[in-house]
Short mmCIF file of C-alpha atoms and ligand atoms in Angstrom, two decimals:
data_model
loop_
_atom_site.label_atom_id
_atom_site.label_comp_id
_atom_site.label_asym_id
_atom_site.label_seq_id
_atom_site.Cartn_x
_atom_site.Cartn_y
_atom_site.Cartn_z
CA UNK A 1 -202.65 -36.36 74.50
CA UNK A 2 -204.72 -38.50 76.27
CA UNK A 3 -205.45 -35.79 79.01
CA UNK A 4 -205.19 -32.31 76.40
CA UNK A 5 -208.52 -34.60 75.33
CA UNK A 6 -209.81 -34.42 78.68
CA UNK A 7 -209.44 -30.57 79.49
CA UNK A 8 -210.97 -29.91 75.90
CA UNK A 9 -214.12 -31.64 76.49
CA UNK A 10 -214.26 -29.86 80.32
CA UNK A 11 -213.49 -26.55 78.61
CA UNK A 12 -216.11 -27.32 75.85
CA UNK A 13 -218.96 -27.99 78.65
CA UNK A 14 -217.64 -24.94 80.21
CA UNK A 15 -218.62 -22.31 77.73
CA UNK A 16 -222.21 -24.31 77.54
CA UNK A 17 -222.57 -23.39 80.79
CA UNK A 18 -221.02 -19.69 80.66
CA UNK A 19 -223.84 -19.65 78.08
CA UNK A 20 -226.50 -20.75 80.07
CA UNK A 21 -225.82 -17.97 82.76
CA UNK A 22 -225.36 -15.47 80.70
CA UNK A 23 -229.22 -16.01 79.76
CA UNK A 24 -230.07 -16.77 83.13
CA UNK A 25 -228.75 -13.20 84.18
CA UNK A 26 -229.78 -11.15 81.11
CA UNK A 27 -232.07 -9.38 83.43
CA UNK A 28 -229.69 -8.31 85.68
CA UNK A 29 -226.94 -7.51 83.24
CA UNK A 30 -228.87 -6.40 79.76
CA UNK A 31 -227.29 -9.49 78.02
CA UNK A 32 -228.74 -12.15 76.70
CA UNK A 33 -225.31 -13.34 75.18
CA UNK A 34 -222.33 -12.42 75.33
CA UNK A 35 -219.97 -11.20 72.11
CA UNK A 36 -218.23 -13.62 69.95
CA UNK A 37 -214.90 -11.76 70.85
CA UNK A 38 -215.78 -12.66 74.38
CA UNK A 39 -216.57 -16.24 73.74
CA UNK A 40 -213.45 -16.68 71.59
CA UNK A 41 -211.49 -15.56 74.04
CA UNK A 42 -212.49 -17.67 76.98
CA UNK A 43 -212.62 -20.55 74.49
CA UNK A 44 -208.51 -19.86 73.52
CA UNK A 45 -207.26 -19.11 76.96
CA UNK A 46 -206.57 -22.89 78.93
CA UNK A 47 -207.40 -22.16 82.41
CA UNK A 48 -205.91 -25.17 83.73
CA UNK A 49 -202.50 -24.16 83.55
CA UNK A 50 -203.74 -21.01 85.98
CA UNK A 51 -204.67 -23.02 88.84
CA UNK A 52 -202.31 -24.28 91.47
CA UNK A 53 -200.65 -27.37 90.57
CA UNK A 54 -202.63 -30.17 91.63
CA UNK A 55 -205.93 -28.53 90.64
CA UNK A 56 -206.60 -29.04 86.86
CA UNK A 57 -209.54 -31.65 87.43
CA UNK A 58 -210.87 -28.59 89.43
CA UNK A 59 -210.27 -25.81 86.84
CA UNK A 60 -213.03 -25.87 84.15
CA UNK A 61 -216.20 -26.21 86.42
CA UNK A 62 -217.83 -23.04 86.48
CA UNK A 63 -216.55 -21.58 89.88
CA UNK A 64 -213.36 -19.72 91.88
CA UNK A 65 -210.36 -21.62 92.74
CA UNK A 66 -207.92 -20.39 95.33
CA UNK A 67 -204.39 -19.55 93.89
CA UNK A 68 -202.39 -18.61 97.19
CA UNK A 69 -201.94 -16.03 99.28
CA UNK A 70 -205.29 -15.68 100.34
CA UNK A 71 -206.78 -14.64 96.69
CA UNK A 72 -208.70 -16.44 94.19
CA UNK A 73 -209.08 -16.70 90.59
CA UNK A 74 -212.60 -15.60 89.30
CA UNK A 75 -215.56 -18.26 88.43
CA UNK A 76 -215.00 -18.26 85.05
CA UNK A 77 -218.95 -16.60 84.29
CA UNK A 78 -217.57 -13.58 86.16
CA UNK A 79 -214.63 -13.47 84.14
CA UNK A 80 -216.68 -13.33 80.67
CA UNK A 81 -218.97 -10.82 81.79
CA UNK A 82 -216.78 -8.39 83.27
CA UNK A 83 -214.37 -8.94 79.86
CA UNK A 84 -217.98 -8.66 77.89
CA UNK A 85 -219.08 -5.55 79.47
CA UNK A 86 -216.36 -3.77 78.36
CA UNK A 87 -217.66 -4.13 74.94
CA UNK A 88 -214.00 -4.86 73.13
CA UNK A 89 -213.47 -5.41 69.52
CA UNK A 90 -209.92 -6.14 69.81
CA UNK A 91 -207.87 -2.93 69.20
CA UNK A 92 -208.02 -2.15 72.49
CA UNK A 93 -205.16 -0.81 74.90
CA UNK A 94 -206.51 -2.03 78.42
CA UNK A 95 -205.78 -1.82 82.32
CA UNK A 96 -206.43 -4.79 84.89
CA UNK A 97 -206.31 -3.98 88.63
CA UNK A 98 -205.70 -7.68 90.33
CA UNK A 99 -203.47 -9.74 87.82
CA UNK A 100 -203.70 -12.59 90.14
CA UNK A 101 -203.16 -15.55 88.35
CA UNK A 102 -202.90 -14.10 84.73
CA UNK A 103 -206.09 -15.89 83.61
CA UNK A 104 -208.32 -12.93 83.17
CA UNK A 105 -205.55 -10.62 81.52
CA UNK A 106 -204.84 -13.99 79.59
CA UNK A 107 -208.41 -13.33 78.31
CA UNK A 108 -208.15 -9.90 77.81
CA UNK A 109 -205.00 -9.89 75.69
CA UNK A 110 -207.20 -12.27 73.16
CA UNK A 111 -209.95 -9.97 73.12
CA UNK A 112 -207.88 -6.30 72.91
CA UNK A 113 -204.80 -5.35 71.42
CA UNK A 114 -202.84 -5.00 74.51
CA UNK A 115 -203.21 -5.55 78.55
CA UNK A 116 -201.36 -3.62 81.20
CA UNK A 117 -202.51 -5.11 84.36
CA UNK A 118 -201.23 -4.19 87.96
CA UNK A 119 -200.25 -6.94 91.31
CA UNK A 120 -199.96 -5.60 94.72
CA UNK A 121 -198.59 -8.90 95.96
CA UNK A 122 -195.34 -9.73 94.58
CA UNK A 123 -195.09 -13.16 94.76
CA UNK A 124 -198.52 -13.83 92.64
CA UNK A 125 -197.48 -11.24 89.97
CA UNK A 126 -193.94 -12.33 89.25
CA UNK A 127 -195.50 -15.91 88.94
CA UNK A 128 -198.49 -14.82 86.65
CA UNK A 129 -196.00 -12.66 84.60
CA UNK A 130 -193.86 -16.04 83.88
CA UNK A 131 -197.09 -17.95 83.28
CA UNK A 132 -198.24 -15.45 80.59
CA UNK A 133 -194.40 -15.42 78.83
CA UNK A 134 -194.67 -19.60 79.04
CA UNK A 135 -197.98 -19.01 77.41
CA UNK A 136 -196.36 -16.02 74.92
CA UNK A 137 -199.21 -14.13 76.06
CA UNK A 138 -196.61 -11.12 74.38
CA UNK A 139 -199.23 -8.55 74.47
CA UNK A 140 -199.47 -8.45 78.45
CA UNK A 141 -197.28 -6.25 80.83
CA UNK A 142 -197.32 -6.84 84.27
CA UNK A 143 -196.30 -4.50 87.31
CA UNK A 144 -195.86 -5.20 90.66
CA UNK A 145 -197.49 -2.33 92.84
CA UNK A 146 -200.33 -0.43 94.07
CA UNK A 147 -203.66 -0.30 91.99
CA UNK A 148 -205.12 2.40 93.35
CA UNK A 149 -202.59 4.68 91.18
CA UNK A 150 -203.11 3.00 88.31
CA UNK A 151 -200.49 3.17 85.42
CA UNK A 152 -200.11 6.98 84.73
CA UNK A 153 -197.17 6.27 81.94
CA UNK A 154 -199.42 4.19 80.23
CA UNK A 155 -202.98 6.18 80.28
CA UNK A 156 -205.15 6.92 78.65
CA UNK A 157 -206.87 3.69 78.75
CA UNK A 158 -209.85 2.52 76.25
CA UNK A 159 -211.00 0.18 79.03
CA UNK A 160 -210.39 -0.60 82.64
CA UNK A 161 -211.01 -3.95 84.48
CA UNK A 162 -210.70 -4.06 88.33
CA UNK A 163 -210.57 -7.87 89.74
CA UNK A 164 -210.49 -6.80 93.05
CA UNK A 165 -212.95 -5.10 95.62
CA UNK A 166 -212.60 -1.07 96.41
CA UNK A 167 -215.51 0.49 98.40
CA UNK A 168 -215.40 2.97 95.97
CA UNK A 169 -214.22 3.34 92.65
CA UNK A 170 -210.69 4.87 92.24
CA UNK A 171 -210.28 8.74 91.83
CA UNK A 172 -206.92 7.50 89.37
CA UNK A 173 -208.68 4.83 87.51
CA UNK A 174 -211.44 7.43 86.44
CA UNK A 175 -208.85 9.54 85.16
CA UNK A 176 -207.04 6.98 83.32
CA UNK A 177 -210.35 6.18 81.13
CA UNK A 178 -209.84 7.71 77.79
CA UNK A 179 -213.01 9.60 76.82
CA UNK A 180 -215.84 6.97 75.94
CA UNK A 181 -213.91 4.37 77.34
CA UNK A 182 -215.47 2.00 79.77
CA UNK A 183 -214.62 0.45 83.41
CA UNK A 184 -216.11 -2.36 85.36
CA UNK A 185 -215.25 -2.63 89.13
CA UNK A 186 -216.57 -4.57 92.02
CA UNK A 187 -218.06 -1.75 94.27
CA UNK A 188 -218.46 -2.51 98.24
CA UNK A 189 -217.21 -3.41 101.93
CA UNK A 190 -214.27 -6.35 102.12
CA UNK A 191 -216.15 -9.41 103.78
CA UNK A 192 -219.50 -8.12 102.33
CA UNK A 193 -221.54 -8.50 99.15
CA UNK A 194 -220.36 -5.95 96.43
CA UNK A 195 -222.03 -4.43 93.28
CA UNK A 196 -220.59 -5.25 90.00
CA UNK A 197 -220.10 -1.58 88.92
CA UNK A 198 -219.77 -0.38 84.92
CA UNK A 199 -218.59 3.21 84.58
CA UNK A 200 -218.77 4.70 81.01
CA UNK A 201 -216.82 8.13 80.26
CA UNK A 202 -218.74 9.72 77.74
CA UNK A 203 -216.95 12.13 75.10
CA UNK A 204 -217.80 14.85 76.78
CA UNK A 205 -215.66 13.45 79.93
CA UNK A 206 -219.05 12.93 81.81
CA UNK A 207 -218.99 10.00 83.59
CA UNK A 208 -222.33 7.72 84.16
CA UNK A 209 -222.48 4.37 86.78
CA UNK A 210 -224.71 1.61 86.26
CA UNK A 211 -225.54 -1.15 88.66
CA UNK A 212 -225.35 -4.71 87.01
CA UNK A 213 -225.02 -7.57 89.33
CA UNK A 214 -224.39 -8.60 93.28
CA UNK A 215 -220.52 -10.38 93.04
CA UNK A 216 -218.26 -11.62 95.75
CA UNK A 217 -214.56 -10.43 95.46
CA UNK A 218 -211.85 -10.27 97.34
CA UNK A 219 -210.92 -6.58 98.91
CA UNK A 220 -208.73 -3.99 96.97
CA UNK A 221 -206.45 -3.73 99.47
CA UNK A 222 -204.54 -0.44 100.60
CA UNK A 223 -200.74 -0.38 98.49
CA UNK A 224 -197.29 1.06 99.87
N1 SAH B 301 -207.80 -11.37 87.91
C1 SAH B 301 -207.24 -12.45 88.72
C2 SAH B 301 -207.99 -12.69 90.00
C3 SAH B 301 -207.83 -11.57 90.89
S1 SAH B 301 -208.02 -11.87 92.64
C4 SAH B 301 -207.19 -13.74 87.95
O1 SAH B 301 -207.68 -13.81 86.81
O2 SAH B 301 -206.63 -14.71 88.47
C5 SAH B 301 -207.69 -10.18 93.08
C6 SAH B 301 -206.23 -9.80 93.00
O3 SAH B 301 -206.16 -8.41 93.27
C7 SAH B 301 -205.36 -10.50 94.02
O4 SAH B 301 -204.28 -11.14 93.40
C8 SAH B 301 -204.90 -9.36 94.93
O5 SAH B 301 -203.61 -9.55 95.46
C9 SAH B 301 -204.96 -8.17 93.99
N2 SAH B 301 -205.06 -6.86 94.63
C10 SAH B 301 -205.71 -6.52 95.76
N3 SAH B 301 -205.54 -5.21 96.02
C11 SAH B 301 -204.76 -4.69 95.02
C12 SAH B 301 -204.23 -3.41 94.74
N4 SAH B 301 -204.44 -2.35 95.54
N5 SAH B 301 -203.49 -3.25 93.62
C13 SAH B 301 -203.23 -4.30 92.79
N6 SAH B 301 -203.71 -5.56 93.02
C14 SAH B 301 -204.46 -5.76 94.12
#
């Protein structure tokens, strides 16, 4: 009890600070604030119990934390503004690229109706998927494979969220995006600064790209 106290005050101070950046970058992204959907979301989801095990003192200060295999979860600012950006009001059917730990499609399945999301390394997705079923995050299916193809049985898609870095944004993915859905993807070179990317399909199947912020991910890497 003692230390479910302890993460709720962290996690309290946490979406202060969430807050605080989002009106720190409204000139970059267009937001002052982000959406109470958003902020519900990352107030539900506990992100200690998506860090490696030792790490939970680490988990709620505003930055990434490694989770194996070379990858990291997302500094939890990221995390709402990407989910933000999508503009989600909770009947949503959505695609992640880069399940990772879980956390952000944790996230997502609180602020849409349903989250596919796709894991290129095995190891990391089987774990996240038994995290999320621990969790009864029921709403979130996970695949192990290549994210460049995207989830063709599944599409259309309403929105798509990529959590890893391609140079440029996926042929598939595009396709998958229901008309006047919307996609946000890390644009740029592995090792390099990228471009938090937002793509909107319009109804008309025309598709615009906006430039909102300079991110750090990790690479998309190249499936089998
Ligand atoms: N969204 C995650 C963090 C993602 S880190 C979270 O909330 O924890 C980026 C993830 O993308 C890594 O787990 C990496 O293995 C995965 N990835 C990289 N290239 C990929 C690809 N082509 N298809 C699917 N996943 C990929």
């Amino acid at each position: 009890m003692a230390e479910h106290d302890s993460f709720a005050e962290k996690h309290r101070r946490l979406l202060d600070e969430i807050a605080q950046d989002a009106r720190e970058t409204a000139f970059w992204t267009g937001r002052k604030a982000f959406s109470d959907n958003t902020m519900a979301a990352m107030a539900a989801v506990p992100r200690h119990e998506f860090v490696r095990d030792g790490d939970e003192v680490v988990a709620y200060i505003n930055r990434p934390q490694p989770i194996g295999h070379g990858q990291t979860i997302s500094q939890p600012y990221i995390v709402a503004l990407m989910t933000d950006l999508l503009d989600l009001d909770g009947t949503e059917k959505v695609l992640e690229i880069g399940t990772g730990s879980g956390y952000q499609a944790a996230v997502l399945a609180h602020a849409a109706a349903r989250v596919f999301t796709i894991e290129v390394v095995a190891e990391l997705g089987w774990a996240a998927a038994d995290r999320l079923k621990a969790l009864q995050y029921g709403n979130v299916f996970v695949r192990i494979g290549d994210g460049y193809q995207g989830w063709p049985e599944e599409a259309p898609f309403d929105a798509i969220i990529v959590t890893a870095a391609p140079e440029r944004i996926p042929e598939a993915l595009i396709a998958q995006l229901r008309p006047g859905g919307r996609m946000i993807v890390p644009i740029g070179r592995a090792h390099d600064r990228q471009t938090l990317t937002l793509v909107v399909k319009g109804l008309d199947g025309k598709v615009t790209v906006d430039s909102v912020l300079p991110v750090a991910f990790v690479p998309m890497v190249k499936g089998k």
